[in-house]
């Protein structure tokens, strides 16, 4: 004979309930992404030490002096911040544009009285001639430089900031002594 009574459940065996489905919600495919942001590239967050190591690895590339200038000031002069290198010396403007955050941050450390955290700066580079200061500064258009940059260029460029003895950033030491001048730069 078949028992027509409903089966009893133990505490560990709960019968499905319409409320249980609510507890399992949210583990599906997730929200749909909007079509607006699909074409936008997210800026790459570069690390100063890694870019310094990449700079040192580009031994055959030419050193190009980079600097910042305050926007909106009449007597704004270029403040030299360091040097960049790019593979085969092809993408100097793109190297400055991609590493602009590192360059600006280092400029604020080197020139704390001239450049505040709220200052708006523009970036540029100077191709050097025979002497150190006989080149002419070229301001870069960041959007145009980034548009011309190929994918993965951040691995083929490097930045070496001017040494700052006060903080120790980008300083080169030899047997515990701080090296200064041209001897600090990788050739």
N, CA and C atoms as an extended XYZ file, in Angstrom:
561
Properties=species:S:1:pos:R:3:atomname:S:1:resname:S:1:resid:I:1 pbc="F F F"
N         0.820       -1.156        0.000 N   UNK     1
C         0.000        0.000        0.000 CA  UNK     1
C         0.882        1.242        0.000 C   UNK     1
N         0.476        2.229       -0.725 N   UNK     2
C         1.250        3.452       -0.877 CA  UNK     2
C         0.771        4.456        0.152 C   UNK     2
N         1.751        5.074        0.799 N   UNK     3
C         1.449        6.064        1.818 CA  UNK     3
C         1.148        7.387        1.135 C   UNK     3
N         0.015        7.993        1.390 N   UNK     4
C        -0.372        9.242        0.736 CA  UNK     4
C        -0.002       10.470        1.565 C   UNK     4
N         0.601       10.281        2.698 N   UNK     5
C         1.000       11.416        3.518 CA  UNK     5
C         2.262       12.060        2.934 C   UNK     5
N         2.417       13.377        3.103 N   UNK     6
C         3.642       14.024        2.608 CA  UNK     6
C         4.845       13.536        3.402 C   UNK     6
N         5.960       13.462        2.722 N   UNK     7
C         7.185       12.980        3.363 CA  UNK     7
C         7.681       14.019        4.361 C   UNK     7
N         8.182       13.547        5.484 N   UNK     8
C         8.726       14.449        6.484 CA  UNK     8
C        10.183       14.756        6.128 C   UNK     8
N        10.600       15.962        6.406 N   UNK     9
C        11.984       16.353        6.136 CA  UNK     9
C        12.689       16.590        7.456 C   UNK     9
N        13.963       16.378        7.448 N   UNK    10
C        14.748       16.655        8.649 CA  UNK    10
C        15.227       18.102        8.570 C   UNK    10
N        15.919       18.549        9.586 N   UNK    11
C        16.408       19.934        9.599 CA  UNK    11
C        17.404       20.190        8.470 C   UNK    11
N        18.210       19.212        8.134 N   UNK    12
C        19.212       19.382        7.088 CA  UNK    12
C        18.615       19.316        5.689 C   UNK    12
N        17.442       18.773        5.545 N   UNK    13
C        16.789       18.653        4.255 CA  UNK    13
C        15.600       19.586        4.221 C   UNK    13
N        15.768       20.728        3.579 N   UNK    14
C        14.644       21.649        3.476 CA  UNK    14
C        14.005       21.487        2.121 C   UNK    14
N        12.726       21.628        2.112 N   UNK    15
C        12.017       21.545        0.843 CA  UNK    15
C        12.178       22.857        0.101 C   UNK    15
N        12.221       22.798       -1.207 N   UNK    16
C        12.332       24.025       -1.981 CA  UNK    16
C        11.167       24.947       -1.675 C   UNK    16
N        11.480       26.184       -1.587 N   UNK    17
C        10.500       27.194       -1.267 CA  UNK    17
C        10.664       28.320       -2.271 C   UNK    17
N         9.616       29.051       -2.535 N   UNK    18
C         9.748       30.129       -3.500 CA  UNK    18
C        10.663       31.243       -2.984 C   UNK    18
N        10.868       31.341       -1.690 N   UNK    19
C        11.764       32.347       -1.130 CA  UNK    19
C        13.232       31.945       -1.268 C   UNK    19
N        13.528       30.641       -1.407 N   UNK    20
C        14.908       30.200       -1.547 CA  UNK    20
C        15.541       30.718       -2.828 C   UNK    20
N        14.771       30.911       -3.869 N   UNK    21
C        15.302       31.405       -5.136 CA  UNK    21
C        15.866       32.815       -4.970 C   UNK    21
N        15.304       33.568       -4.065 N   UNK    22
C        15.770       34.922       -3.826 CA  UNK    22
C        17.184       34.928       -3.253 C   UNK    22
N        17.517       33.968       -2.435 N   UNK    23
C        18.838       33.906       -1.834 CA  UNK    23
C        19.923       33.551       -2.841 C   UNK    23
N        19.575       32.947       -3.947 N   UNK    24
C        20.557       32.538       -4.941 CA  UNK    24
C        20.706       33.564       -6.063 C   UNK    24
N        20.028       34.658       -5.988 N   UNK    25
C        20.122       35.665       -7.038 CA  UNK    25
C        21.475       36.361       -6.986 C   UNK    25
N        21.929       36.857       -8.127 N   UNK    26
C        23.146       37.637       -8.177 CA  UNK    26
C        24.384       36.885       -8.615 C   UNK    26
N        24.291       35.600       -8.895 N   UNK    27
C        25.463       34.854       -9.317 CA  UNK    27
C        25.457       34.577      -10.810 C   UNK    27
N        24.675       35.317      -11.537 N   UNK    28
C        24.555       35.102      -12.975 CA  UNK    28
C        25.628       35.821      -13.759 C   UNK    28
N        25.270       36.263      -14.944 N   UNK    29
C        26.211       36.851      -15.888 CA  UNK    29
C        26.676       38.242      -15.539 C   UNK    29
N        26.076       38.894      -14.610 N   UNK    30
C        26.514       40.232      -14.238 CA  UNK    30
C        25.832       41.291      -15.071 C   UNK    30
N        26.178       42.514      -14.816 N   UNK    31
C        25.559       43.644      -15.512 CA  UNK    31
C        26.142       43.778      -16.907 C   UNK    31
N        25.335       44.278      -17.801 N   UNK    32
C        25.784       44.523      -19.162 CA  UNK    32
C        26.665       45.760      -19.167 C   UNK    32
N        27.767       45.714      -19.899 N   UNK    33
C        28.632       46.885      -19.985 CA  UNK    33
C        28.087       47.822      -21.049 C   UNK    33
N        28.301       49.090      -20.813 N   UNK    34
C        27.778       50.064      -21.755 CA  UNK    34
C        28.679       50.139      -22.980 C   UNK    34
N        28.117       50.504      -24.089 N   UNK    35
C        28.864       50.599      -25.336 CA  UNK    35
C        29.691       51.872      -25.399 C   UNK    35
N        29.427       52.841      -24.519 N   UNK    36
C        30.140       54.116      -24.554 CA  UNK    36
C        31.618       53.959      -24.254 C   UNK    36
N        31.986       53.179      -23.260 N   UNK    37
C        33.362       53.086      -22.809 CA  UNK    37
C        34.200       52.037      -23.520 C   UNK    37
N        33.653       51.349      -24.521 N   UNK    38
C        34.393       50.268      -25.158 CA  UNK    38
C        35.569       50.764      -25.992 C   UNK    38
N        35.463       51.927      -26.593 N   UNK    39
C        36.534       52.426      -27.440 CA  UNK    39
C        37.604       53.176      -26.663 C   UNK    39
N        37.356       53.497      -25.425 N   UNK    40
C        38.309       54.248      -24.625 CA  UNK    40
C        39.355       53.319      -24.038 C   UNK    40
N        40.624       53.740      -24.151 N   UNK    41
C        41.701       52.991      -23.508 CA  UNK    41
C        41.863       53.511      -22.089 C   UNK    41
N        42.107       52.624      -21.180 N   UNK    42
C        42.391       53.062      -19.818 CA  UNK    42
C        43.880       53.375      -19.736 C   UNK    42
N        44.238       54.481      -19.111 N   UNK    43
C        45.658       54.815      -19.029 CA  UNK    43
C        46.418       53.782      -18.210 C   UNK    43
N        47.621       53.524      -18.646 N   UNK    44
C        48.452       52.531      -17.982 CA  UNK    44
C        49.151       53.191      -16.798 C   UNK    44
N        49.085       52.560      -15.650 N   UNK    45
C        49.753       53.081      -14.451 CA  UNK    45
C        51.180       52.549      -14.451 C   UNK    45
N        52.125       53.445      -14.710 N   UNK    46
C        53.527       53.061      -14.763 CA  UNK    46
C        54.181       53.264      -13.406 C   UNK    46
N        55.136       52.427      -13.121 N   UNK    47
C        55.870       52.521      -11.860 CA  UNK    47
C        57.245       53.132      -12.141 C   UNK    47
N        57.659       54.108      -11.321 N   UNK    48
C        58.932       54.793      -11.568 CA  UNK    48
C        60.149       53.858      -11.623 C   UNK    48
N        60.239       52.899      -10.719 N   UNK    49
C        61.397       51.997      -10.695 CA  UNK    49
C        61.466       51.167      -11.965 C   UNK    49
N        60.330       50.683      -12.426 N   UNK    50
C        60.297       49.875      -13.638 CA  UNK    50
C        60.719       50.708      -14.849 C   UNK    50
N        60.250       51.958      -14.926 N   UNK    51
C        60.618       52.811      -16.048 CA  UNK    51
C        62.096       53.195      -15.965 C   UNK    51
N        62.633       53.318      -14.773 N   UNK    52
C        64.051       53.605      -14.609 CA  UNK    52
C        64.884       52.418      -15.093 C   UNK    52
N        64.451       51.212      -14.772 N   UNK    53
C        65.141       50.010      -15.235 CA  UNK    53
C        65.076       49.893      -16.761 C   UNK    53
N        63.930       50.224      -17.326 N   UNK    54
C        63.789       50.194      -18.790 CA  UNK    54
C        64.681       51.246      -19.446 C   UNK    54
N        64.804       52.397      -18.808 N   UNK    55
C        65.698       53.452      -19.299 CA  UNK    55
C        67.129       52.924      -19.358 C   UNK    55
N        67.554       52.262      -18.292 N   UNK    56
C        68.917       51.728      -18.220 CA  UNK    56
C        69.145       50.649      -19.269 C   UNK    56
N        68.111       49.893      -19.615 N   UNK    57
C        68.242       48.816      -20.594 CA  UNK    57
C        68.359       49.331      -22.027 C   UNK    57
N        67.907       50.541      -22.294 N   UNK    58
C        67.962       51.108      -23.649 CA  UNK    58
C        69.323       51.780      -23.861 C   UNK    58
N        70.361       50.989      -23.958 N   UNK    59
C        71.729       51.507      -24.009 CA  UNK    59
C        72.052       52.229      -25.308 C   UNK    59
N        71.502       51.816      -26.428 N   UNK    60
C        71.848       52.421      -27.715 CA  UNK    60
C        70.982       53.632      -28.048 C   UNK    60
N        69.947       53.898      -27.286 N   UNK    61
C        69.049       55.013      -27.561 CA  UNK    61
C        69.630       56.324      -27.036 C   UNK    61
N        69.212       57.411      -27.653 N   UNK    62
C        69.685       58.738      -27.281 CA  UNK    62
C        68.893       59.268      -26.099 C   UNK    62
N        69.604       59.922      -25.173 N   UNK    63
C        68.946       60.555      -24.022 CA  UNK    63
C        68.327       61.867      -24.481 C   UNK    63
N        67.080       62.079      -24.086 N   UNK    64
C        66.378       63.313      -24.425 CA  UNK    64
C        65.909       63.954      -23.122 C   UNK    64
N        66.274       65.223      -22.919 N   UNK    65
C        65.911       65.937      -21.695 CA  UNK    65
C        64.421       66.258      -21.731 C   UNK    65
N        63.729       65.999      -20.611 N   UNK    66
C        62.302       66.315      -20.500 CA  UNK    66
C        62.093       67.312      -19.378 C   UNK    66
N        61.010       68.070      -19.498 N   UNK    67
C        60.711       69.051      -18.475 CA  UNK    67
C        59.251       69.400      -18.427 C   UNK    67
N        58.926       70.235      -17.464 N   UNK    68
C        57.552       70.707      -17.303 CA  UNK    68
C        57.582       72.229      -17.267 C   UNK    68
N        56.424       72.797      -17.606 N   UNK    69
C        56.267       74.250      -17.552 CA  UNK    69
C        54.879       74.527      -17.014 C   UNK    69
N        54.774       75.519      -16.135 N   UNK    70
C        53.479       75.877      -15.561 CA  UNK    70
C        52.611       76.533      -16.625 C   UNK    70
N        51.368       76.127      -16.691 N   UNK    71
C        50.424       76.679      -17.659 CA  UNK    71
C        49.781       77.923      -17.058 C   UNK    71
N        49.652       78.974      -17.861 N   UNK    72
C        48.945       80.172      -17.428 CA  UNK    72
C        49.800       81.218      -16.751 C   UNK    72
N        51.090       81.010      -16.652 N   UNK    73
C        51.965       82.012      -16.056 CA  UNK    73
C        52.800       82.646      -17.152 C   UNK    73
N        52.886       83.971      -17.137 N   UNK    74
C        53.598       84.691      -18.188 CA  UNK    74
C        55.094       84.384      -18.186 C   UNK    74
N        55.688       84.318      -17.037 N   UNK    75
C        57.138       84.112      -16.949 CA  UNK    75
C        57.493       82.642      -16.727 C   UNK    75
N        56.638       81.752      -17.195 N   UNK    76
C        56.887       80.324      -16.971 CA  UNK    76
C        58.054       79.859      -17.834 C   UNK    76
N        59.031       79.298      -17.180 N   UNK    77
C        60.169       78.753      -17.908 CA  UNK    77
C        60.148       77.234      -17.752 C   UNK    77
N        60.845       76.556      -18.645 N   UNK    78
C        60.905       75.105      -18.591 CA  UNK    78
C        61.774       74.675      -17.416 C   UNK    78
N        61.282       73.720      -16.669 N   UNK    79
C        62.015       73.149      -15.543 CA  UNK    79
C        62.435       71.735      -15.931 C   UNK    79
N        63.718       71.525      -16.060 N   UNK    80
C        64.235       70.217      -16.454 CA  UNK    80
C        64.004       69.219      -15.319 C   UNK    80
N        63.432       68.071      -15.667 N   UNK    81
C        63.051       67.078      -14.666 CA  UNK    81
C        63.866       65.798      -14.795 C   UNK    81
N        64.283       65.459      -16.005 N   UNK    82
C        65.029       64.220      -16.213 CA  UNK    82
C        65.238       63.949      -17.678 C   UNK    82
N        65.353       62.660      -18.010 N   UNK    83
C        65.605       62.251      -19.393 CA  UNK    83
C        64.720       61.053      -19.725 C   UNK    83
N        64.373       60.939      -21.004 N   UNK    84
C        63.648       59.774      -21.495 CA  UNK    84
C        64.444       59.150      -22.628 C   UNK    84
N        64.182       57.878      -22.851 N   UNK    85
C        64.710       57.157      -23.998 CA  UNK    85
C        63.564       56.353      -24.584 C   UNK    85
N        63.605       56.171      -25.909 N   UNK    86
C        62.644       55.282      -26.563 CA  UNK    86
C        63.402       54.388      -27.530 C   UNK    86
N        62.863       53.217      -27.758 N   UNK    87
C        63.521       52.240      -28.614 CA  UNK    87
C        63.692       52.827      -30.015 C   UNK    87
N        64.898       52.769      -30.536 N   UNK    88
C        65.257       53.291      -31.856 CA  UNK    88
C        64.989       54.785      -31.993 C   UNK    88
N        64.834       55.507      -30.893 N   UNK    89
C        64.627       56.965      -30.874 CA  UNK    89
C        63.444       57.407      -31.741 C   UNK    89
N        62.437       56.562      -31.875 N   UNK    90
C        61.314       56.858      -32.764 CA  UNK    90
C        60.182       57.630      -32.094 C   UNK    90
N        59.905       57.346      -30.846 N   UNK    91
C        58.689       57.850      -30.219 CA  UNK    91
C        58.988       58.721      -29.003 C   UNK    91
N        59.754       59.784      -29.193 N   UNK    92
C        60.119       60.649      -28.074 CA  UNK    92
C        58.894       61.351      -27.500 C   UNK    92
N        58.064       61.935      -28.365 N   UNK    93
C        56.869       62.643      -27.885 CA  UNK    93
C        55.920       61.678      -27.179 C   UNK    93
N        55.749       60.487      -27.729 N   UNK    94
C        54.883       59.490      -27.093 CA  UNK    94
C        55.476       59.020      -25.772 C   UNK    94
N        56.804       58.924      -25.683 N   UNK    95
C        57.456       58.520      -24.430 CA  UNK    95
C        57.176       59.539      -23.335 C   UNK    95
N        57.205       60.821      -23.695 N   UNK    96
C        56.899       61.862      -22.713 CA  UNK    96
C        55.424       61.803      -22.334 C   UNK    96
N        54.548       61.626      -23.325 N   UNK    97
C        53.104       61.603      -23.059 CA  UNK    97
C        52.706       60.420      -22.185 C   UNK    97
N        53.258       59.256      -22.446 N   UNK    98
C        52.895       58.063      -21.673 CA  UNK    98
C        53.409       58.162      -20.236 C   UNK    98
N        54.589       58.750      -20.063 N   UNK    99
C        55.199       58.834      -18.733 CA  UNK    99
C        54.945       60.178      -18.062 C   UNK    99
N        53.962       60.933      -18.538 N   UNK   100
C        53.723       62.292      -18.039 CA  UNK   100
C        53.400       62.342      -16.549 C   UNK   100
N        52.735       61.348      -16.017 N   UNK   101
C        52.410       61.351      -14.581 CA  UNK   101
C        53.683       61.225      -13.737 C   UNK   101
N        54.588       60.342      -14.148 N   UNK   102
C        55.847       60.178      -13.423 CA  UNK   102
C        56.675       61.460      -13.534 C   UNK   102
N        56.696       62.053      -14.726 N   UNK   103
C        57.473       63.277      -14.948 CA  UNK   103
C        56.929       64.417      -14.092 C   UNK   103
N        55.606       64.596      -14.080 N   UNK   104
C        55.002       65.675      -13.288 CA  UNK   104
C        55.223       65.463      -11.796 C   UNK   104
N        55.061       64.242      -11.338 N   UNK   105
C        55.260       63.950       -9.912 CA  UNK   105
C        56.708       64.220       -9.493 C   UNK   105
N        57.650       63.835      -10.340 N   UNK   106
C        59.051       64.071      -10.019 CA  UNK   106
C        59.372       65.566      -10.065 C   UNK   106
N        58.740       66.283      -10.995 N   UNK   107
C        58.923       67.731      -11.057 CA  UNK   107
C        58.433       68.426       -9.799 C   UNK   107
N        57.346       67.945       -9.244 N   UNK   108
C        56.821       68.519       -8.000 CA  UNK   108
C        57.766       68.259       -6.830 C   UNK   108
N        58.474       67.124       -6.868 N   UNK   109
C        59.443       66.824       -5.810 CA  UNK   109
C        60.704       67.679       -5.961 C   UNK   109
N        61.123       67.877       -7.214 N   UNK   110
C        62.345       68.642       -7.446 CA  UNK   110
C        62.160       70.138       -7.207 C   UNK   110
N        60.978       70.649       -7.551 N   UNK   111
C        60.709       72.083       -7.467 CA  UNK   111
C        59.468       72.348       -6.611 C   UNK   111
N        59.524       72.052       -5.308 N   UNK   112
C        58.319       72.186       -4.479 CA  UNK   112
C        57.834       73.631       -4.323 C   UNK   112
N        58.717       74.604       -4.444 N   UNK   113
C        58.302       75.996       -4.298 CA  UNK   113
C        57.677       76.544       -5.585 C   UNK   113
N        58.119       76.063       -6.736 N   UNK   114
C        57.579       76.539       -8.003 CA  UNK   114
C        56.326       75.768       -8.427 C   UNK   114
N        56.292       74.469       -8.163 N   UNK   115
C        55.211       73.612       -8.642 CA  UNK   115
C        54.456       73.046       -7.443 C   UNK   115
N        53.197       73.456       -7.295 N   UNK   116
C        52.380       72.922       -6.194 CA  UNK   116
C        51.579       71.730       -6.694 C   UNK   116
N        50.905       71.066       -5.774 N   UNK   117
C        50.097       69.902       -6.149 CA  UNK   117
C        48.932       70.270       -7.056 C   UNK   117
N        48.474       71.500       -6.966 N   UNK   118
C        47.330       71.939       -7.765 CA  UNK   118
C        47.746       72.611       -9.071 C   UNK   118
N        49.037       72.742       -9.313 N   UNK   119
C        49.521       73.403      -10.519 CA  UNK   119
C        49.176       72.588      -11.762 C   UNK   119
N        48.855       73.295      -12.829 N   UNK   120
C        48.635       72.663      -14.118 CA  UNK   120
C        49.910       72.845      -14.927 C   UNK   120
N        50.419       71.741      -15.458 N   UNK   121
C        51.679       71.795      -16.189 CA  UNK   121
C        51.503       71.284      -17.608 C   UNK   121
N        52.442       71.658      -18.450 N   UNK   122
C        52.544       71.049      -19.769 CA  UNK   122
C        53.909       70.401      -19.856 C   UNK   122
N        54.021       69.409      -20.705 N   UNK   123
C        55.230       68.620      -20.807 CA  UNK   123
C        55.945       68.949      -22.100 C   UNK   123
N        57.251       68.797      -22.080 N   UNK   124
C        58.028       69.036      -23.279 CA  UNK   124
C        59.354       68.306      -23.214 C   UNK   124
N        60.067       68.366      -24.334 N   UNK   125
C        61.386       67.751      -24.388 CA  UNK   125
C        62.330       68.656      -25.156 C   UNK   125
N        63.631       68.444      -24.941 N   UNK   126
C        64.651       69.242      -25.589 CA  UNK   126
C        65.689       68.305      -26.187 C   UNK   126
N        65.829       68.385      -27.485 N   UNK   127
C        66.881       67.633      -28.154 CA  UNK   127
C        68.169       68.421      -27.941 C   UNK   127
N        69.155       67.793      -27.350 N   UNK   128
C        70.391       68.496      -27.016 CA  UNK   128
C        71.346       68.511      -28.199 C   UNK   128
N        72.073       69.614      -28.278 N   UNK   129
C        73.124       69.735      -29.272 CA  UNK   129
C        74.448       69.365      -28.633 C   UNK   129
N        75.459       70.202      -28.861 N   UNK   130
C        76.790       69.920      -28.310 CA  UNK   130
C        76.859       70.177      -26.811 C   UNK   130
N        76.235       71.270      -26.347 N   UNK   131
C        76.249       71.588      -24.917 CA  UNK   131
C        74.979       71.119      -24.257 C   UNK   131
N        74.858       71.391      -22.967 N   UNK   132
C        73.671       70.939      -22.243 CA  UNK   132
C        72.458       71.821      -22.481 C   UNK   132
N        72.657       73.134      -22.642 N   UNK   133
C        71.512       74.036      -22.710 CA  UNK   133
C        71.334       74.706      -24.069 C   UNK   133
N        71.890       74.163      -25.138 N   UNK   134
C        71.768       74.843      -26.416 CA  UNK   134
C        70.652       74.290      -27.288 C   UNK   134
N        69.816       73.430      -26.762 N   UNK   135
C        68.683       72.912      -27.514 CA  UNK   135
C        67.462       73.793      -27.316 C   UNK   135
N        66.404       73.481      -28.048 N   UNK   136
C        65.162       74.242      -27.923 CA  UNK   136
C        64.063       73.316      -27.415 C   UNK   136
N        63.258       73.824      -26.486 N   UNK   137
C        62.185       73.035      -25.897 CA  UNK   137
C        61.041       72.900      -26.886 C   UNK   137
N        60.462       71.703      -26.940 N   UNK   138
C        59.304       71.409      -27.767 CA  UNK   138
C        58.192       70.920      -26.863 C   UNK   138
N        57.088       71.680      -26.806 N   UNK   139
C        55.926       71.247      -26.025 CA  UNK   139
C        55.206       70.143      -26.796 C   UNK   139
N        54.658       69.184      -26.068 N   UNK   140
C        53.973       68.084      -26.755 CA  UNK   140
C        52.464       68.224      -26.616 C   UNK   140
N        51.771       67.764      -27.639 N   UNK   141
C        50.322       67.634      -27.608 CA  UNK   141
C        50.045       66.191      -27.177 C   UNK   141
N        49.576       66.022      -25.956 N   UNK   142
C        49.435       64.688      -25.368 CA  UNK   142
C        48.505       63.802      -26.194 C   UNK   142
N        47.353       64.337      -26.598 N   UNK   143
C        46.392       63.522      -27.355 CA  UNK   143
C        46.970       63.059      -28.678 C   UNK   143
N        47.651       63.959      -29.386 N   UNK   144
C        48.244       63.590      -30.673 CA  UNK   144
C        49.369       62.570      -30.491 C   UNK   144
N        50.182       62.759      -29.459 N   UNK   145
C        51.292       61.835      -29.215 CA  UNK   145
C        50.775       60.447      -28.845 C   UNK   145
N        49.721       60.382      -28.048 N   UNK   146
C        49.160       59.081      -27.658 CA  UNK   146
C        48.463       58.401      -28.830 C   UNK   146
N        47.881       59.198      -29.738 N   UNK   147
C        47.217       58.623      -30.907 CA  UNK   147
C        48.228       57.963      -31.839 C   UNK   147
N        49.438       58.501      -31.897 N   UNK   148
C        50.482       57.951      -32.768 CA  UNK   148
C        51.237       56.792      -32.132 C   UNK   148
N        51.043       56.567      -30.844 N   UNK   149
C        51.810       55.537      -30.124 CA  UNK   149
C        51.266       54.139      -30.431 C   UNK   149
N        52.147       53.204      -30.755 N   UNK   150
C        51.695       51.827      -30.973 CA  UNK   150
C        51.386       51.123      -29.659 C   UNK   150
N        50.661       50.033      -29.733 N   UNK   151
C        50.338       49.236      -28.543 CA  UNK   151
C        51.620       48.673      -27.931 C   UNK   151
N        51.695       48.679      -26.618 N   UNK   152
C        52.825       48.095      -25.911 CA  UNK   152
C        54.073       48.957      -25.894 C   UNK   152
N        53.957       50.228      -26.270 N   UNK   153
C        55.126       51.110      -26.308 CA  UNK   153
C        55.714       51.341      -24.919 C   UNK   153
N        54.890       51.235      -23.872 N   UNK   154
C        55.388       51.488      -22.517 CA  UNK   154
C        56.526       50.544      -22.134 C   UNK   154
N        56.666       49.434      -22.842 N   UNK   155
C        57.750       48.494      -22.559 CA  UNK   155
C        59.034       48.874      -23.298 C   UNK   155
N        58.938       49.807      -24.244 N   UNK   156
C        60.089       50.210      -25.038 CA  UNK   156
C        60.528       51.638      -24.755 C   UNK   156
N        60.123       52.189      -23.625 N   UNK   157
C        60.514       53.539      -23.242 CA  UNK   157
C        60.951       53.531      -21.779 C   UNK   157
N        61.692       54.560      -21.389 N   UNK   158
C        62.128       54.639      -20.003 CA  UNK   158
C        62.338       56.083      -19.583 C   UNK   158
N        62.351       56.300      -18.277 N   UNK   159
C        62.534       57.631      -17.709 CA  UNK   159
C        63.541       57.563      -16.584 C   UNK   159
N        64.488       58.500      -16.606 N   UNK   160
C        65.419       58.665      -15.503 CA  UNK   160
C        65.268       60.095      -15.016 C   UNK   160
N        64.793       60.257      -13.809 N   UNK   161
C        64.632       61.587      -13.248 CA  UNK   161
C        65.941       62.143      -12.755 C   UNK   161
N        66.003       63.458      -12.712 N   UNK   162
C        67.165       64.117      -12.120 CA  UNK   162
C        67.209       63.739      -10.647 C   UNK   162
N        68.362       63.372      -10.160 N   UNK   163
C        68.498       62.927       -8.775 CA  UNK   163
C        68.096       63.999       -7.781 C   UNK   163
N        67.369       63.616       -6.762 N   UNK   164
C        66.933       64.525       -5.714 CA  UNK   164
C        67.526       64.067       -4.390 C   UNK   164
N        68.653       64.662       -3.971 N   UNK   165
C        69.305       64.211       -2.734 CA  UNK   165
C        68.434       64.346       -1.485 C   UNK   165
N        67.471       65.275       -1.490 N   UNK   166
C        66.629       65.473       -0.310 CA  UNK   166
C        65.742       64.254       -0.049 C   UNK   166
N        65.231       63.623       -1.111 N   UNK   167
C        64.335       62.478       -0.926 CA  UNK   167
C        64.977       61.153       -1.293 C   UNK   167
N        66.064       61.195       -2.068 N   UNK   168
C        66.707       59.954       -2.493 CA  UNK   168
C        66.149       59.388       -3.778 C   UNK   168
N        65.113       60.016       -4.361 N   UNK   169
C        64.533       59.512       -5.598 CA  UNK   169
C        65.489       59.717       -6.760 C   UNK   169
N        65.713       58.664       -7.523 N   UNK   170
C        66.552       58.668       -8.717 CA  UNK   170
C        68.008       59.021       -8.423 C   UNK   170
N        68.444       58.859       -7.212 N   UNK   171
C        69.831       59.108       -6.879 CA  UNK   171
C        70.628       57.826       -7.091 C   UNK   171
N        71.872       57.981       -7.508 N   UNK   172
C        72.745       56.843       -7.726 CA  UNK   172
C        73.836       56.890       -6.655 C   UNK   172
N        74.025       55.765       -5.998 N   UNK   173
C        75.012       55.674       -4.931 CA  UNK   173
C        76.093       54.680       -5.322 C   UNK   173
N        77.312       54.973       -4.915 N   UNK   174
C        78.428       54.068       -5.130 CA  UNK   174
C        79.169       53.946       -3.805 C   UNK   174
N        79.150       52.765       -3.217 N   UNK   175
C        79.765       52.511       -1.906 CA  UNK   175
C        79.272       53.495       -0.853 C   UNK   175
N        77.991       53.806       -0.883 N   UNK   176
C        77.397       54.670        0.113 CA  UNK   176
C        77.551       56.160       -0.160 C   UNK   176
N        78.251       56.529       -1.230 N   UNK   177
C        78.423       57.943       -1.577 CA  UNK   177
C        77.485       58.295       -2.720 C   UNK   177
N        76.889       59.455       -2.629 N   UNK   178
C        75.986       59.946       -3.654 CA  UNK   178
C        76.791       60.426       -4.848 C   UNK   178
N        76.446       59.909       -6.038 N   UNK   179
C        77.086       60.379       -7.262 CA  UNK   179
C        76.304       61.581       -7.768 C   UNK   179
N        76.997       62.582       -8.273 N   UNK   180
C        76.332       63.782       -8.778 CA  UNK   180
C        76.807       64.094      -10.190 C   UNK   180
N        76.007       64.904      -10.912 N   UNK   181
C        76.385       65.338      -12.252 CA  UNK   181
C        76.197       64.245      -13.288 C   UNK   181
N        77.066       64.270      -14.311 N   UNK   182
C        76.950       63.324      -15.427 CA  UNK   182
C        77.217       61.887      -15.023 C   UNK   182
N        77.958       61.678      -13.944 N   UNK   183
C        78.276       60.317      -13.527 CA  UNK   183
C        77.044       59.570      -13.011 C   UNK   183
N        75.927       60.286      -12.762 N   UNK   184
C        74.736       59.619      -12.233 CA  UNK   184
C        73.902       58.973      -13.326 C   UNK   184
N        74.093       59.393      -14.552 N   UNK   185
C        73.226       58.932      -15.635 CA  UNK   185
C        73.725       57.635      -16.260 C   UNK   185
N        72.778       56.808      -16.658 N   UNK   186
C        73.107       55.598      -17.405 CA  UNK   186
C        73.461       56.026      -18.829 C   UNK   186
N        74.462       55.452      -19.394 N   UNK   187
C        74.835       55.826      -20.770 CA  UNK   187
C        74.336       54.824      -21.748 C   UNK   187
